[in-house]
């Protein structure tokens, strides 16, 4: 099976600082990793993904790092803004399965 | 930008009643999913659907649940006899092709069973 867990349920960051949200997964057969953002009352919104043949991928203000040796995934948000306040989920897919396994979520709050 | 839509946004039903949650996936997508999220908890996979049949389902998806793609645009989740513990947000998602892993989620339907 697969379990996915985030290291911290909550994270408070000063506006303008960088945010780092960490996630661990258990199944070494996992081949696809995704970060979702969920705002209150809405569905998960895709932020960035990475496949297992990569260890880093960058988007607009976001970077995902994948360390397959220790089965660890992180999301870095540069220059955090008030609009980044949300719950962030890492999610994992392992090969031969079509489903996505979600982690428990980290609530990111921004201090002015 | 194309998006997944879901109706209704909120459904209140009595225990034992049947409910049907409706989804319109992104046009031309081939893979469809239902997930649920109990308040304050993680998003949980229920079922995936491809080529008019279930491709994978979780242990949550028991005989009380069924899915259907009645026409070329809708994808439905039916719960035959709702229980209190079925109260949750239900999200539909769709994916384009076998080579595109990204799943696009709808806004969800909040199901309240009383």
Short mmCIF file of N, CA and C in Angstrom, two decimals, chain B residues 10-114:
data_model
loop_
_atom_site.label_atom_id
_atom_site.label_comp_id
_atom_site.label_asym_id
_atom_site.label_seq_id
_atom_site.Cartn_x
_atom_site.Cartn_y
_atom_site.Cartn_z
N UNK B 10 -24.51 21.72 -2.87
CA UNK B 10 -24.82 21.21 -1.53
C UNK B 10 -26.07 20.36 -1.62
N UNK B 11 -26.01 19.17 -1.05
CA UNK B 11 -27.14 18.25 -1.05
C UNK B 11 -27.39 17.79 0.37
N UNK B 12 -28.62 18.00 0.82
CA UNK B 12 -29.01 17.52 2.14
C UNK B 12 -29.99 16.37 1.94
N UNK B 13 -29.78 15.27 2.62
CA UNK B 13 -30.65 14.12 2.45
C UNK B 13 -30.83 13.41 3.78
N UNK B 14 -31.88 12.63 3.86
CA UNK B 14 -32.10 11.87 5.08
C UNK B 14 -31.45 10.50 4.97
N UNK B 15 -31.02 9.99 6.10
CA UNK B 15 -30.41 8.68 6.16
C UNK B 15 -31.31 7.65 5.48
N UNK B 16 -30.70 6.80 4.66
CA UNK B 16 -31.46 5.77 3.97
C UNK B 16 -31.93 6.16 2.58
N UNK B 17 -31.86 7.44 2.27
CA UNK B 17 -32.27 7.91 0.95
C UNK B 17 -31.15 7.73 -0.07
N UNK B 18 -31.55 7.70 -1.32
CA UNK B 18 -30.60 7.61 -2.43
C UNK B 18 -30.23 9.02 -2.88
N UNK B 19 -28.96 9.21 -3.22
CA UNK B 19 -28.53 10.49 -3.79
C UNK B 19 -27.71 10.22 -5.04
N UNK B 20 -27.79 11.16 -5.95
CA UNK B 20 -26.97 11.12 -7.16
C UNK B 20 -26.21 12.43 -7.27
N UNK B 21 -24.91 12.32 -7.29
CA UNK B 21 -24.06 13.50 -7.45
C UNK B 21 -23.60 13.53 -8.91
N UNK B 22 -23.65 14.71 -9.47
CA UNK B 22 -23.38 14.83 -10.90
C UNK B 22 -22.12 15.64 -11.18
N UNK B 23 -21.47 15.24 -12.24
CA UNK B 23 -20.21 15.87 -12.64
C UNK B 23 -20.18 15.97 -14.16
N UNK B 24 -19.64 17.07 -14.64
CA UNK B 24 -19.35 17.19 -16.06
C UNK B 24 -17.84 17.35 -16.18
N UNK B 25 -17.15 16.29 -16.58
CA UNK B 25 -15.68 16.37 -16.72
C UNK B 25 -15.30 17.29 -17.87
N UNK B 26 -14.02 17.56 -17.97
CA UNK B 26 -13.52 18.37 -19.07
C UNK B 26 -13.71 17.59 -20.38
N UNK B 27 -14.20 18.32 -21.36
CA UNK B 27 -14.49 17.70 -22.65
C UNK B 27 -13.23 17.04 -23.22
N UNK B 28 -13.39 15.88 -23.78
CA UNK B 28 -12.31 15.09 -24.40
C UNK B 28 -11.42 14.39 -23.38
N UNK B 29 -11.68 14.56 -22.09
CA UNK B 29 -10.94 13.75 -21.13
C UNK B 29 -11.48 12.33 -21.15
N UNK B 30 -10.60 11.40 -20.79
CA UNK B 30 -10.95 9.98 -20.90
C UNK B 30 -11.03 9.25 -19.56
N UNK B 31 -10.43 9.83 -18.53
CA UNK B 31 -10.35 9.16 -17.23
C UNK B 31 -11.11 10.00 -16.21
N UNK B 32 -11.91 9.32 -15.40
CA UNK B 32 -12.77 10.03 -14.47
C UNK B 32 -12.65 9.43 -13.09
N UNK B 33 -12.79 10.28 -12.08
CA UNK B 33 -12.55 9.87 -10.71
C UNK B 33 -13.57 10.52 -9.77
N UNK B 34 -13.81 9.81 -8.68
CA UNK B 34 -14.52 10.40 -7.54
C UNK B 34 -13.63 10.25 -6.31
N UNK B 35 -13.57 11.35 -5.54
CA UNK B 35 -12.88 11.37 -4.27
C UNK B 35 -13.84 11.95 -3.24
N UNK B 36 -13.58 11.70 -1.98
CA UNK B 36 -14.36 12.36 -0.96
C UNK B 36 -13.42 12.92 0.11
N UNK B 37 -13.94 13.91 0.82
CA UNK B 37 -13.16 14.53 1.89
C UNK B 37 -14.10 14.80 3.06
N UNK B 38 -13.95 14.03 4.11
CA UNK B 38 -14.68 14.29 5.35
C UNK B 38 -14.10 15.55 5.97
N UNK B 39 -14.95 16.34 6.58
CA UNK B 39 -14.56 17.65 7.09
C UNK B 39 -13.28 17.57 7.92
N UNK B 40 -12.28 18.35 7.52
CA UNK B 40 -11.04 18.43 8.28
C UNK B 40 -10.05 17.30 8.02
N UNK B 41 -10.41 16.40 7.10
CA UNK B 41 -9.54 15.25 6.86
C UNK B 41 -8.96 15.29 5.45
N UNK B 42 -8.18 14.30 5.12
CA UNK B 42 -7.53 14.27 3.82
C UNK B 42 -8.52 13.85 2.73
N UNK B 43 -8.15 14.12 1.51
CA UNK B 43 -8.94 13.69 0.36
C UNK B 43 -8.70 12.20 0.14
N UNK B 44 -9.79 11.44 -0.02
CA UNK B 44 -9.69 9.99 -0.17
C UNK B 44 -10.21 9.54 -1.52
N UNK B 45 -9.48 8.68 -2.16
CA UNK B 45 -9.89 8.11 -3.44
C UNK B 45 -11.08 7.17 -3.25
N UNK B 46 -12.05 7.27 -4.15
CA UNK B 46 -13.19 6.34 -4.15
C UNK B 46 -13.11 5.39 -5.34
N UNK B 47 -13.06 5.96 -6.55
CA UNK B 47 -13.19 5.12 -7.73
C UNK B 47 -12.60 5.83 -8.94
N UNK B 48 -12.08 5.04 -9.87
CA UNK B 48 -11.66 5.57 -11.16
C UNK B 48 -12.42 4.83 -12.26
N UNK B 49 -12.61 5.52 -13.37
CA UNK B 49 -13.50 5.02 -14.42
C UNK B 49 -12.89 5.35 -15.76
N UNK B 50 -12.82 4.34 -16.62
CA UNK B 50 -12.24 4.53 -17.95
C UNK B 50 -12.89 3.57 -18.92
N UNK B 51 -13.17 4.04 -20.10
CA UNK B 51 -13.73 3.18 -21.14
C UNK B 51 -15.02 2.49 -20.66
N UNK B 52 -15.83 3.27 -19.98
CA UNK B 52 -17.14 2.81 -19.51
C UNK B 52 -17.11 1.70 -18.49
N UNK B 53 -16.01 1.60 -17.76
CA UNK B 53 -16.00 0.64 -16.68
C UNK B 53 -15.08 1.12 -15.56
N UNK B 54 -15.32 0.58 -14.38
CA UNK B 54 -14.49 0.91 -13.23
C UNK B 54 -13.12 0.28 -13.42
N UNK B 55 -12.07 1.09 -13.28
CA UNK B 55 -10.72 0.56 -13.41
C UNK B 55 -10.08 0.29 -12.05
N UNK B 56 -10.53 1.02 -11.03
CA UNK B 56 -9.99 0.82 -9.70
C UNK B 56 -10.98 1.39 -8.69
N UNK B 57 -11.09 0.77 -7.53
CA UNK B 57 -11.94 1.31 -6.48
C UNK B 57 -11.32 1.03 -5.12
N UNK B 58 -11.68 1.86 -4.16
CA UNK B 58 -11.15 1.71 -2.81
C UNK B 58 -12.11 0.88 -1.97
N UNK B 59 -11.66 0.58 -0.77
CA UNK B 59 -12.50 -0.21 0.14
C UNK B 59 -13.72 0.59 0.60
N UNK B 60 -13.65 1.91 0.47
CA UNK B 60 -14.81 2.75 0.81
C UNK B 60 -15.94 2.51 -0.18
N UNK B 61 -15.58 2.27 -1.41
CA UNK B 61 -16.55 2.14 -2.50
C UNK B 61 -17.18 0.75 -2.44
N UNK B 62 -18.17 0.60 -1.54
CA UNK B 62 -18.81 -0.70 -1.38
C UNK B 62 -20.06 -0.78 -2.27
N UNK B 63 -20.90 -1.77 -2.01
CA UNK B 63 -22.06 -2.03 -2.87
C UNK B 63 -23.08 -0.90 -2.84
N UNK B 64 -22.96 0.00 -1.88
CA UNK B 64 -23.90 1.12 -1.82
C UNK B 64 -23.57 2.20 -2.86
N UNK B 65 -22.37 2.12 -3.41
CA UNK B 65 -21.92 3.13 -4.36
C UNK B 65 -21.95 2.57 -5.78
N UNK B 66 -22.24 3.44 -6.72
CA UNK B 66 -22.12 3.07 -8.12
C UNK B 66 -21.80 4.33 -8.92
N UNK B 67 -21.19 4.13 -10.07
CA UNK B 67 -20.89 5.24 -10.96
C UNK B 67 -21.41 4.91 -12.34
N UNK B 68 -21.66 5.99 -13.08
CA UNK B 68 -22.20 5.81 -14.40
C UNK B 68 -21.82 6.99 -15.26
N UNK B 69 -21.64 6.70 -16.54
CA UNK B 69 -21.46 7.77 -17.51
C UNK B 69 -22.62 7.62 -18.49
N UNK B 70 -23.75 8.23 -18.17
CA UNK B 70 -24.99 7.98 -18.92
C UNK B 70 -24.98 8.53 -20.34
N UNK B 71 -24.14 9.52 -20.58
CA UNK B 71 -24.05 10.09 -21.93
C UNK B 71 -22.62 10.54 -22.15
N UNK B 72 -22.39 11.31 -23.18
CA UNK B 72 -21.02 11.70 -23.50
C UNK B 72 -20.45 12.81 -22.66
N UNK B 73 -21.25 13.35 -21.70
CA UNK B 73 -20.72 14.48 -20.96
C UNK B 73 -20.81 14.32 -19.44
N UNK B 74 -21.77 13.57 -18.94
CA UNK B 74 -21.97 13.49 -17.50
C UNK B 74 -21.30 12.25 -16.89
N UNK B 75 -20.93 12.39 -15.63
CA UNK B 75 -20.36 11.29 -14.86
C UNK B 75 -20.99 11.38 -13.48
N UNK B 76 -21.67 10.32 -13.05
CA UNK B 76 -22.44 10.41 -11.81
C UNK B 76 -21.96 9.42 -10.77
N UNK B 77 -22.17 9.81 -9.51
CA UNK B 77 -21.92 8.93 -8.37
C UNK B 77 -23.25 8.76 -7.65
N UNK B 78 -23.67 7.53 -7.47
CA UNK B 78 -24.91 7.23 -6.77
C UNK B 78 -24.60 6.53 -5.46
N UNK B 79 -25.25 7.00 -4.42
CA UNK B 79 -25.21 6.30 -3.13
C UNK B 79 -26.62 5.81 -2.87
N UNK B 80 -26.80 4.52 -2.79
CA UNK B 80 -28.16 3.94 -2.76
C UNK B 80 -28.89 4.21 -1.46
N UNK B 81 -28.23 4.02 -0.36
CA UNK B 81 -28.88 4.17 0.94
C UNK B 81 -27.90 4.89 1.85
N UNK B 82 -28.05 6.19 1.91
CA UNK B 82 -27.04 7.00 2.59
C UNK B 82 -27.00 6.75 4.09
N UNK B 83 -25.78 6.85 4.63
CA UNK B 83 -25.56 6.73 6.06
C UNK B 83 -25.01 8.06 6.57
N UNK B 84 -25.10 8.24 7.88
CA UNK B 84 -24.59 9.49 8.45
C UNK B 84 -23.13 9.71 8.09
N UNK B 85 -22.36 8.63 8.08
CA UNK B 85 -20.93 8.75 7.81
C UNK B 85 -20.58 9.02 6.34
N UNK B 86 -21.61 9.07 5.50
CA UNK B 86 -21.38 9.47 4.10
C UNK B 86 -21.30 10.98 3.95
N UNK B 87 -21.61 11.70 5.02
CA UNK B 87 -21.52 13.16 4.98
C UNK B 87 -20.08 13.57 4.71
N UNK B 88 -19.86 14.33 3.64
CA UNK B 88 -18.52 14.70 3.22
C UNK B 88 -18.63 15.60 2.00
N UNK B 89 -17.48 16.13 1.59
CA UNK B 89 -17.37 16.78 0.27
C UNK B 89 -16.99 15.69 -0.73
N UNK B 90 -17.67 15.68 -1.84
CA UNK B 90 -17.36 14.71 -2.89
C UNK B 90 -16.82 15.47 -4.10
N UNK B 91 -15.63 15.09 -4.51
CA UNK B 91 -14.98 15.75 -5.63
C UNK B 91 -14.91 14.81 -6.82
N UNK B 92 -15.23 15.34 -7.95
CA UNK B 92 -15.04 14.66 -9.22
C UNK B 92 -13.75 15.18 -9.84
N UNK B 93 -13.04 14.34 -10.55
CA UNK B 93 -11.83 14.76 -11.24
C UNK B 93 -11.77 14.07 -12.59
N UNK B 94 -11.07 14.70 -13.53
CA UNK B 94 -10.89 14.05 -14.83
C UNK B 94 -9.45 14.23 -15.30
N UNK B 95 -9.06 13.34 -16.16
CA UNK B 95 -7.69 13.34 -16.70
C UNK B 95 -7.77 13.08 -18.19
N UNK B 96 -6.82 13.71 -18.93
CA UNK B 96 -6.94 13.67 -20.38
C UNK B 96 -6.63 12.34 -21.03
N UNK B 97 -5.35 11.93 -20.94
CA UNK B 97 -4.89 10.76 -21.67
C UNK B 97 -4.05 9.88 -20.76
N UNK B 98 -3.66 8.75 -21.26
CA UNK B 98 -2.83 7.83 -20.49
C UNK B 98 -1.45 8.43 -20.20
N UNK B 99 -1.03 9.40 -21.02
CA UNK B 99 0.31 9.98 -20.85
C UNK B 99 0.27 11.25 -20.03
N UNK B 100 -0.90 11.74 -19.75
CA UNK B 100 -1.06 12.95 -18.96
C UNK B 100 -1.58 12.56 -17.59
N UNK B 101 -0.75 12.71 -16.59
CA UNK B 101 -1.13 12.24 -15.26
C UNK B 101 -1.99 13.23 -14.48
N UNK B 102 -1.97 14.49 -14.89
CA UNK B 102 -2.62 15.52 -14.09
C UNK B 102 -4.13 15.34 -14.04
N UNK B 103 -4.66 15.35 -12.82
CA UNK B 103 -6.10 15.26 -12.62
C UNK B 103 -6.64 16.64 -12.26
N UNK B 104 -7.72 17.02 -12.91
CA UNK B 104 -8.36 18.30 -12.67
C UNK B 104 -9.60 18.07 -11.82
N UNK B 105 -9.67 18.79 -10.71
CA UNK B 105 -10.76 18.59 -9.77
C UNK B 105 -11.88 19.61 -9.95
N UNK B 106 -13.09 19.15 -9.70
CA UNK B 106 -14.23 20.04 -9.66
C UNK B 106 -14.32 20.73 -8.31
N UNK B 107 -15.31 21.62 -8.13
CA UNK B 107 -15.44 22.38 -6.89
C UNK B 107 -16.04 21.58 -5.75
N UNK B 108 -16.61 20.42 -6.07
CA UNK B 108 -17.14 19.55 -5.02
C UNK B 108 -18.62 19.72 -4.77
N UNK B 109 -19.22 18.67 -4.23
CA UNK B 109 -20.59 18.69 -3.72
C UNK B 109 -20.53 18.35 -2.24
N UNK B 110 -21.09 19.22 -1.44
CA UNK B 110 -21.15 18.92 0.00
C UNK B 110 -22.40 18.10 0.26
N UNK B 111 -22.22 16.89 0.72
CA UNK B 111 -23.34 16.01 1.05
C UNK B 111 -23.52 15.98 2.55
N UNK B 112 -24.71 16.32 2.99
CA UNK B 112 -25.05 16.27 4.41
C UNK B 112 -26.16 15.25 4.60
N UNK B 113 -25.89 14.23 5.39
CA UNK B 113 -26.88 13.19 5.67
C UNK B 113 -27.38 13.39 7.10
N UNK B 114 -28.69 13.54 7.22
CA UNK B 114 -29.27 13.81 8.55
C UNK B 114 -30.08 12.62 9.07
#
